[in-house]
Coordinates of C-alpha atoms and ligand atoms in Angstrom, one line a residue:
M36 CA 81.1 127.3 42.7
T37 CA 77.8 127.7 41.9
E38 CA 77.4 130.6 39.2
P39 CA 75.3 133.7 40.3
S40 CA 73.0 133.6 37.8
N41 CA 72.6 129.6 38.5
L42 CA 71.8 131.0 42.1
D43 CA 69.1 132.9 41.3
F44 CA 67.3 130.1 39.0
L45 CA 67.8 127.8 41.9
N46 CA 66.3 130.1 44.5
S47 CA 63.4 130.6 41.9
L48 CA 62.6 127.2 42.2
I49 CA 62.2 127.6 45.8
D50 CA 58.3 128.1 46.9
P51 CA 58.3 130.1 50.8
E52 CA 54.7 130.0 50.8
S53 CA 54.6 126.1 50.2
L54 CA 57.4 126.1 53.0
Y55 CA 55.5 128.0 55.0
E56 CA 52.4 125.9 54.6
N57 CA 54.1 122.3 54.8
A58 CA 56.9 122.8 57.4
P59 CA 57.2 120.3 60.1
C60 CA 56.3 122.6 62.6
G61 CA 53.1 124.6 63.2
Y62 CA 53.3 128.5 62.4
F63 CA 50.6 131.2 63.2
S64 CA 50.3 135.0 63.7
F65 CA 47.9 136.5 66.0
A66 CA 47.5 140.2 67.0
S67 CA 48.1 142.0 70.6
D68 CA 44.6 141.2 71.4
G69 CA 45.2 137.6 70.6
T70 CA 43.1 137.3 67.5
I71 CA 44.7 135.0 65.2
I72 CA 45.4 136.3 61.9
K73 CA 47.5 133.8 59.9
I74 CA 47.8 129.7 60.7
N75 CA 49.8 127.2 58.3
Q76 CA 48.3 124.2 57.0
T77 CA 50.5 122.3 59.1
L78 CA 49.2 123.5 62.4
S79 CA 45.2 123.5 61.0
N80 CA 45.7 119.9 60.3
W81 CA 47.1 119.1 64.1
L82 CA 43.9 121.0 65.5
G83 CA 41.3 119.9 63.2
W84 CA 40.0 123.4 62.2
T85 CA 40.6 124.6 58.6
K86 CA 42.2 127.9 58.2
N87 CA 38.9 129.7 57.6
E88 CA 37.5 128.9 61.2
V89 CA 40.6 129.7 62.7
T90 CA 41.9 132.8 61.2
G91 CA 39.7 135.7 62.5
G92 CA 37.3 133.9 64.4
M93 CA 39.3 132.2 67.1
K94 CA 41.8 133.6 69.7
M95 CA 45.5 132.0 70.6
T96 CA 44.2 131.5 74.1
D97 CA 41.3 129.4 72.8
L98 CA 44.0 127.0 72.0
L99 CA 45.2 126.9 75.5
S100 CA 44.0 125.2 78.8
V101 CA 42.5 127.4 81.3
G102 CA 46.0 127.1 83.3
G103 CA 47.6 127.7 80.2
K104 CA 45.3 131.2 79.3
I105 CA 46.5 131.8 82.9
Y106 CA 49.9 131.2 82.4
Y107 CA 49.8 133.2 79.2
Q108 CA 48.3 136.2 80.3
M109 CA 50.6 136.6 83.7
F110 CA 53.6 135.8 82.1
Y111 CA 54.1 134.9 78.2
Y112 CA 52.6 137.9 77.0
P113 CA 54.5 140.4 79.6
L114 CA 57.9 139.0 78.8
L115 CA 56.9 139.0 75.0
V116 CA 56.4 143.0 75.7
M117 CA 59.6 143.1 77.6
A118 CA 61.8 140.7 75.5
G119 CA 60.5 140.9 72.2
T120 CA 60.9 136.8 71.9
V121 CA 60.3 134.3 74.2
N122 CA 61.5 130.7 73.4
E123 CA 60.0 127.1 73.9
I124 CA 57.6 127.3 76.4
S125 CA 55.7 124.4 77.1
F126 CA 51.7 124.3 76.3
D127 CA 49.0 121.7 76.3
I128 CA 47.5 122.5 72.8
F129 CA 43.9 121.9 72.5
R130 CA 42.1 120.3 69.5
R131 CA 38.6 120.7 67.8
D132 CA 37.4 117.6 69.6
G133 CA 38.7 118.4 72.7
T134 CA 42.2 116.2 73.1
S135 CA 45.0 117.8 73.5
F136 CA 48.9 117.7 72.4
P137 CA 52.1 118.5 74.2
A138 CA 54.1 121.8 72.5
L139 CA 56.7 124.5 72.8
V140 CA 55.5 127.4 71.6
S141 CA 58.2 129.9 70.7
S142 CA 57.2 133.6 69.7
N143 CA 58.2 136.8 68.5
S144 CA 56.6 139.9 68.3
V145 CA 56.0 142.5 65.5
K146 CA 56.4 145.9 66.9
D147 CA 55.5 149.7 65.4
K148 CA 57.3 152.6 65.5
D149 CA 56.3 153.4 69.0
G150 CA 56.8 150.2 70.0
N151 CA 53.8 148.9 70.8
I152 CA 53.2 145.0 69.6
R153 CA 50.9 144.9 66.3
A154 CA 51.4 141.0 65.6
V155 CA 53.4 138.1 67.0
N156 CA 54.3 135.1 65.1
A157 CA 54.7 131.9 66.5
V158 CA 56.0 128.3 65.9
V159 CA 54.4 125.5 67.6
T160 CA 56.8 122.0 67.8
D161 CA 54.6 119.2 68.6
I162 CA 56.4 117.2 71.5
T163 CA 54.2 114.3 71.7
D164 CA 56.9 111.8 70.9
R165 CA 59.7 113.6 73.1
K166 CA 57.2 113.4 76.2
K167 CA 56.4 109.4 75.6
Y168 CA 60.3 109.1 75.3
E169 CA 61.2 110.9 78.2
S170 CA 57.9 109.4 80.5
E171 CA 59.5 105.9 79.3
L172 CA 63.0 106.3 79.9
L173 CA 61.5 107.9 83.5
R174 CA 59.9 104.5 83.9
A175 CA 62.7 102.3 82.8
K176 CA 64.9 104.4 85.1
K177 CA 62.7 104.0 87.8
L178 CA 62.0 100.3 86.9
A179 CA 66.0 99.9 87.2
E180 CA 66.6 101.4 90.5
A181 CA 63.6 99.4 91.8
E182 CA 65.3 96.2 90.3
K183 CA 68.8 97.7 91.7
N184 CA 67.2 98.1 95.3
R185 CA 65.3 94.6 94.8
F186 CA 68.7 92.7 94.2
E187 CA 70.5 94.5 97.1
F188 CA 68.0 93.8 99.4
V189 CA 67.9 89.9 98.6
S190 CA 71.5 89.9 98.3
N191 CA 72.5 91.4 101.6
Y192 CA 69.9 89.3 103.4
I193 CA 70.3 85.8 101.9
P194 CA 72.1 83.7 104.0
E195 CA 74.6 82.6 101.8
M196 CA 77.4 84.4 100.8
I197 CA 77.2 85.4 96.9
W198 CA 79.7 87.2 94.4
M199 CA 79.8 88.2 90.8
A200 CA 82.6 88.8 88.7
S201 CA 83.2 89.8 85.1
T202 CA 83.9 87.6 81.6
D203 CA 87.5 87.4 82.6
G204 CA 87.0 86.4 86.1
V205 CA 87.9 89.3 88.3
I206 CA 85.8 89.4 91.4
D207 CA 83.7 92.8 90.8
Y208 CA 81.1 92.4 93.7
V209 CA 80.6 90.4 96.8
N210 CA 77.5 90.5 99.2
K211 CA 77.5 92.2 102.3
R212 CA 77.4 88.5 104.3
F213 CA 80.5 87.5 102.3
A214 CA 82.1 90.7 102.9
D215 CA 81.5 90.6 106.5
H216 CA 82.4 86.8 107.3
F217 CA 86.1 87.8 105.7
K218 CA 86.2 91.2 106.8
I219 CA 86.7 92.6 103.3
P220 CA 86.8 96.5 103.7
A221 CA 84.3 98.7 101.9
G222 CA 86.0 99.6 98.6
A223 CA 89.0 97.2 98.6
P224 CA 89.5 95.3 95.7
V225 CA 87.6 92.2 96.0
L226 CA 89.6 89.5 94.1
E227 CA 92.7 90.7 95.5
S228 CA 91.4 90.5 99.0
V229 CA 90.0 86.9 98.5
I230 CA 93.2 85.7 96.7
S231 CA 95.1 87.0 99.9
I232 CA 93.1 84.5 102.3
I233 CA 93.8 81.4 100.5
H234 CA 95.6 78.8 102.1
P235 CA 99.1 79.1 100.6
D236 CA 99.2 75.2 99.4
D237 CA 95.7 75.7 98.0
K238 CA 96.5 78.8 96.3
P239 CA 98.2 77.4 92.9
G240 CA 95.3 74.6 92.2
A241 CA 92.6 77.0 93.3
L242 CA 93.5 79.7 90.8
R243 CA 94.2 77.0 88.2
K244 CA 90.6 75.8 88.6
W245 CA 89.1 79.1 88.8
A246 CA 90.6 80.1 85.3
K247 CA 90.0 76.7 83.6
G248 CA 86.2 77.2 85.3
I249 CA 86.2 80.4 83.7
D250 CA 87.7 79.2 80.2
G251 CA 84.9 76.6 80.2
G252 CA 81.9 78.8 80.0
T253 CA 79.7 76.6 82.0
D254 CA 79.0 75.7 86.2
F255 CA 82.2 74.9 88.0
S256 CA 83.3 74.6 91.6
V257 CA 86.5 75.0 93.6
Q258 CA 87.3 73.6 97.1
L259 CA 89.8 75.5 98.6
R260 CA 90.7 76.3 102.4
L261 CA 90.1 80.4 103.3
K262 CA 91.4 82.6 106.5
T263 CA 89.0 83.8 108.5
P264 CA 89.1 87.2 110.3
A265 CA 89.9 84.3 113.3
G266 CA 92.9 83.6 111.7
L267 CA 92.1 80.0 111.3
Y268 CA 92.1 78.2 107.8
S269 CA 88.6 77.0 106.6
W270 CA 87.2 75.0 104.1
Y271 CA 85.1 76.4 101.6
Q272 CA 83.2 75.4 98.3
I273 CA 83.1 77.9 95.7
K274 CA 80.4 77.3 92.8
G275 CA 80.3 79.6 89.7
V276 CA 77.6 79.8 86.9
P277 CA 77.6 81.4 83.9
F278 CA 75.0 84.4 83.2
I279 CA 74.5 84.2 79.8
E280 CA 72.7 86.8 77.4
D281 CA 72.6 86.6 73.3
G282 CA 74.3 83.2 73.6
F283 CA 77.2 84.7 75.4
V284 CA 78.6 84.6 79.2
S285 CA 78.0 88.4 80.2
K286 CA 78.9 88.0 83.4
W287 CA 79.7 85.3 86.4
L288 CA 77.3 84.5 89.4
G289 CA 78.3 82.4 92.2
S290 CA 78.2 81.2 96.0
C291 CA 80.6 80.4 98.4
L292 CA 79.6 77.7 101.1
D293 CA 81.4 76.7 104.4
I294 CA 81.8 73.1 104.2
N295 CA 84.4 72.7 106.9
T296 CA 82.2 70.4 109.0
H297 CA 81.2 68.0 106.2
V298 CA 85.3 68.1 104.8
L299 CA 86.3 67.0 108.6
E300 CA 83.9 64.4 108.9
I301 CA 84.9 63.0 105.2
E302 CA 88.7 63.2 106.7
K303 CA 87.6 61.2 109.9
K304 CA 85.6 58.9 107.8
D305 CA 88.8 58.3 105.5
E306 CA 90.8 57.8 108.6
F307 CA 88.6 55.4 110.5
L308 CA 88.5 53.2 106.9
S309 CA 92.2 53.4 106.4
V310 CA 92.8 51.9 109.9
A311 CA 90.0 49.5 109.5
S312 CA 91.2 48.1 106.3
H313 CA 94.4 47.7 107.5
E314 CA 93.2 45.7 110.5
L315 CA 90.7 43.8 108.7
K316 CA 93.4 42.6 105.5
T317 CA 95.4 40.0 107.5
P318 CA 92.8 38.2 109.1
V319 CA 90.5 37.6 105.9
T320 CA 93.9 37.2 103.9
S321 CA 94.4 34.3 106.3
L322 CA 90.7 33.2 106.0
K323 CA 90.7 33.4 102.3
A324 CA 93.8 30.9 102.6
Y325 CA 92.3 28.5 104.8
L326 CA 89.2 28.2 102.8
Q327 CA 91.3 27.5 99.7
L328 CA 93.0 24.5 101.9
L329 CA 89.8 23.3 102.7
G330 CA 88.8 23.5 99.3
R331 CA 91.5 20.9 98.4
L332 CA 90.6 18.9 101.6
K333 CA 87.4 18.6 100.2
D334 CA 85.8 14.9 100.3
P335 CA 83.9 13.8 98.1
Q336 CA 82.0 11.6 100.7
L337 CA 80.3 14.8 101.7
P338 CA 77.2 15.3 101.5
P339 CA 76.2 17.9 98.8
V340 CA 75.1 20.7 101.2
Y341 CA 78.7 21.1 102.4
Q342 CA 79.9 21.8 98.8
K343 CA 77.0 24.5 98.4
L344 CA 77.9 26.1 102.1
F345 CA 81.6 25.7 100.9
E346 CA 81.1 27.9 97.6
Q347 CA 78.8 30.4 99.7
S348 CA 81.5 31.1 102.5
N349 CA 83.9 31.5 99.2
R350 CA 81.9 33.9 97.6
S351 CA 81.1 35.8 100.8
V352 CA 85.0 36.2 101.8
E353 CA 85.5 37.2 97.8
K354 CA 82.9 40.0 98.8
I355 CA 84.6 41.0 101.6
V356 CA 88.6 41.2 99.8
S357 CA 86.7 43.0 97.2
L358 CA 85.4 45.6 99.5
I359 CA 88.8 45.9 101.8
D360 CA 90.6 46.4 98.4
D361 CA 88.4 49.3 97.8
L362 CA 89.3 51.0 101.0
L363 CA 92.7 50.2 101.0
S364 CA 92.5 51.6 97.2
T365 CA 91.2 54.5 98.5
S366 CA 93.4 55.6 101.2
R367 CA 96.4 54.7 98.6
L368 CA 95.1 57.5 96.2
K369 CA 94.5 60.1 99.2
E370 CA 97.7 59.6 99.7
G371 CA 99.1 59.8 95.9
Q372 CA 100.6 56.1 96.5
L373 CA 98.8 54.6 93.7
S374 CA 101.5 53.4 91.3
L375 CA 100.7 52.3 87.6
R376 CA 102.3 49.3 85.6
I377 CA 102.3 51.1 82.2
S378 CA 102.2 48.4 79.1
E379 CA 100.1 48.3 75.6
F380 CA 97.3 45.8 75.2
N381 CA 94.5 45.6 72.8
I382 CA 91.6 47.1 74.9
S383 CA 89.1 45.0 72.9
T384 CA 90.7 41.5 74.4
L385 CA 90.6 43.0 77.5
L386 CA 87.0 43.3 77.8
E387 CA 86.5 40.3 75.7
N388 CA 88.0 38.2 78.8
I389 CA 85.7 40.2 81.3
C390 CA 82.9 40.0 79.6
N391 CA 83.6 35.6 79.4
T392 CA 83.6 35.7 83.1
F393 CA 80.6 37.7 83.5
R394 CA 78.8 35.4 81.0
L395 CA 79.7 32.1 83.3
E396 CA 76.9 33.5 85.5
G397 CA 74.3 33.5 82.8
K398 CA 72.0 35.9 83.6
H399 CA 72.7 39.2 81.2
T400 CA 73.9 39.4 77.5
F401 CA 77.2 41.1 77.0
I402 CA 77.6 42.7 73.5
I403 CA 81.3 44.4 72.2
H404 CA 80.7 46.6 69.4
G405 CA 83.0 49.2 67.6
N406 CA 87.1 49.2 66.9
R407 CA 88.5 45.7 67.6
S408 CA 92.0 46.7 67.3
L409 CA 92.6 49.5 69.2
K410 CA 95.8 49.3 71.5
V411 CA 96.0 51.2 74.7
R412 CA 98.8 52.4 76.8
A413 CA 97.9 52.0 80.5
D414 CA 97.5 49.7 83.7
E415 CA 96.1 46.6 82.8
H416 CA 95.2 45.4 86.0
R417 CA 93.7 49.1 87.1
V418 CA 91.8 49.2 83.8
D419 CA 90.4 45.9 84.5
Q420 CA 89.2 47.1 87.8
V421 CA 87.7 50.0 86.1
V422 CA 85.8 47.8 83.8
I423 CA 84.8 45.3 86.1
N424 CA 83.6 48.1 88.5
F425 CA 81.4 49.6 85.6
I426 CA 79.7 46.4 84.7
N427 CA 79.1 45.3 88.5
N428 CA 77.2 48.6 88.8
A429 CA 75.2 47.8 85.9
L430 CA 74.4 44.4 87.1
K431 CA 73.7 46.0 90.3
Y432 CA 71.8 49.1 89.8
A433 CA 70.0 47.8 86.3
P434 CA 69.1 44.4 87.2
N435 CA 66.2 44.4 84.5
S436 CA 68.6 45.5 81.7
P437 CA 68.9 42.3 79.6
E438 CA 71.9 43.5 77.6
I439 CA 75.1 44.9 78.5
I440 CA 76.7 47.1 75.6
L441 CA 80.3 48.1 75.5
L442 CA 81.7 49.8 72.6
V443 CA 85.3 51.2 71.7
E444 CA 86.1 54.1 69.7
E445 CA 88.9 55.7 68.8
R446 CA 88.6 59.7 69.7
G447 CA 92.2 61.6 68.4
D448 CA 95.1 60.5 70.7
F449 CA 92.5 58.1 72.9
A450 CA 90.5 54.8 72.8
K451 CA 86.6 56.0 74.5
V452 CA 84.9 53.0 76.3
S453 CA 81.5 53.2 77.2
I454 CA 79.6 50.6 78.8
S455 CA 75.8 50.6 78.9
D456 CA 72.8 49.6 80.4
K457 CA 68.8 50.4 79.7
G458 CA 68.3 50.5 83.7
P459 CA 66.3 53.0 85.0
G460 CA 69.2 55.7 85.1
I461 CA 70.3 58.5 87.0
L462 CA 68.7 61.9 88.2
R463 CA 70.2 64.7 86.2
E464 CA 71.0 66.5 89.5
K465 CA 73.1 63.5 91.2
I466 CA 75.4 63.1 87.9
P467 CA 78.0 65.3 89.1
Y468 CA 78.3 63.9 92.4
L469 CA 79.0 60.4 91.5
F470 CA 82.6 60.0 91.1
E471 CA 83.1 61.7 94.6
R472 CA 84.0 59.8 97.2
Y473 CA 81.6 58.3 99.5
Y474 CA 78.7 59.6 97.1
R475 CA 76.0 56.9 96.8
A476 CA 72.1 58.2 95.2
D477 CA 69.3 57.1 97.9
H478 CA 69.5 53.6 97.8
K479 CA 67.4 52.1 100.2
G480 CA 67.2 48.5 101.5
S481 CA 70.1 46.2 101.0
Q482 CA 69.6 45.1 97.6
Y483 CA 71.9 48.3 96.8
S484 CA 74.7 48.3 99.4
G485 CA 77.6 49.8 99.0
L486 CA 80.3 52.2 99.8
G487 CA 80.3 55.0 97.6
L488 CA 83.9 53.9 96.9
G489 CA 83.9 52.3 93.4
L490 CA 83.3 55.3 90.8
Y491 CA 85.7 57.6 93.0
I492 CA 88.6 54.8 92.3
C493 CA 87.8 54.5 88.9
A494 CA 87.8 58.2 88.2
E495 CA 91.0 58.7 90.1
I496 CA 92.7 55.5 87.6
I497 CA 91.4 57.2 84.9
K498 CA 92.5 60.3 86.0
R499 CA 96.1 59.2 87.0
H500 CA 96.5 57.7 83.1
G501 CA 95.7 61.1 81.8
G502 CA 92.4 60.1 80.7
T503 CA 88.8 61.2 81.2
I504 CA 85.6 59.4 82.9
G505 CA 82.2 60.4 82.9
V506 CA 78.4 59.3 82.4
D507 CA 75.5 59.9 80.0
S508 CA 72.4 58.6 81.8
E509 CA 68.3 59.8 81.0
M510 CA 65.9 58.6 83.7
D511 CA 63.9 55.3 82.4
S512 CA 66.4 55.0 79.1
G513 CA 69.5 53.3 81.2
S514 CA 73.0 54.8 81.8
T515 CA 76.4 55.0 79.9
F516 CA 79.1 55.1 82.0
W517 CA 82.7 55.6 79.7
F518 CA 86.2 56.6 80.6
T519 CA 89.2 57.1 78.1
L520 CA 92.6 56.1 77.7
P521 CA 95.7 57.1 75.8
L522 CA 96.2 55.2 72.5
A523 CA 99.5 53.1 72.2
Ligands
LIG123 P1 78.1 52.6 95.3 O1 78.1 51.1 94.2 O2 78.9 51.7 96.4 O3 77.5 53.0 95.7 P2 79.8 53.8 93.4 O4 80.8 55.1 93.4 O5 79.9 52.4 92.5 O6 79.1 53.3 94.6 O7 78.6 54.2 92.7 C1 77.9 55.5 93.2 C2 76.5 55.5 93.0 O8 76.5 55.7 91.2 C3 75.6 54.5 93.1 O9 75.4 54.4 94.2 C4 74.7 54.5 92.4 O10 73.5 55.3 93.0 C5 75.2 54.8 90.9 N1 75.4 54.4 89.7 C6 76.6 53.6 89.5 N2 76.1 52.8 88.4 C7 74.9 52.8 87.8 C8 74.1 52.6 87.0 N3 74.4 51.5 86.0 N4 73.2 52.7 86.9 C9 72.0 53.6 88.0 N5 73.0 54.2 88.9 C10 74.7 53.8 89.1

């Protein structure tokens, strides 16, 4: 507690006149006819008039616009007479240079004993900043509203079905086309509605992929069957992309595409190729056996052209056998029938043996780098198939790359094998599809013939080993196809 004597002392330090003069608001007083009789320094600074110029010479209404004057005379002053005080009425106050600023004016009257107003004390608060802030707020609100309307317009009229989800993967918005397509009732919880129409066989896998995609924080896609209002299941592809703000995912956006026709076409193609390859397998195996027999019966007297034709036939048959093998592997993979014969072997030795075979052709240089001692647990024959596929692709799509570089590295519990060429590279937008069945980046002409199955088979083989597969590629610099296998 402060002692009373101390209080007096402290009070004596306060200068009310200075407080009046330099307050953060304007003070002025005027007589009942409006003549200004006193004004503080703050208001005089705001107005640009000296105190002497204002007092005695100017009227309160000289500070107001024409409209302000009328308002003052018709409402403000009569109210002051009636109520004695008037609070926070908005006026534009005019400065000496003709400019004005928005202000709130509060007044209280000083009356004589007969109740007549003798003087009025007024407080002026400059609200320029507040007005600016209010108008900015209003502008921002209008902009936000316009953006929202625009988004709703685009989102509802776009021919695609689109959705939005929170960072934890809960779908909280679907556009009109989505809701109409699946007849999702307005106001129904969207996520639950979508989950309820997933085909029971696809549900566990699709939900796992969805959760993994959301956790991953990068673009993802889920393929699944959804029930249409007609009661039939159809194939859809749901794609999601993260919306990044300040370096963090703040939302998920995505599309839902009807891919039923595409999936059915692929299934038909699978079926046809599976039947065709089974039908071709037997006669081609016989053809190969007959050629082998012919080889043994070869007569040295025959002219050299026979030998050449024989070798070419052999090469062509080998090519057909490898194509049929690819087709058969694809149908086996689809039916989950690809069995693995796991053993432990040195991965560099396997690469060395493969390279030696390719070196015989003498067209490219094969260089193996990295850890030569790594042993993996895998099916040697299948890994051989993958490496040969990668090298064949490098030779096919990067024919002018003088060197093919193979690298073996240890990556945690895995061995990583990379095969690099210095070829034309692959367009970035094509990379996500390379390991899909029947996918081929545009190749016109017979130089690059193929079925688009090689990388799909490689990916399935590696996935079955618990490894990963991928490609890093840059246009005009080359491509590096890689895979990982568990270490022994
Ligand atoms: P295919 O060779 O029969 O087309 P793959 O599945 O082996 O099928 O390859 C798929 C596609 O990947 C090829 O069509 C080609 O566009 C691309 N590709 C594969 N390897 C390379 C490479 N080393 N350089 C450039 N493109 C490649």
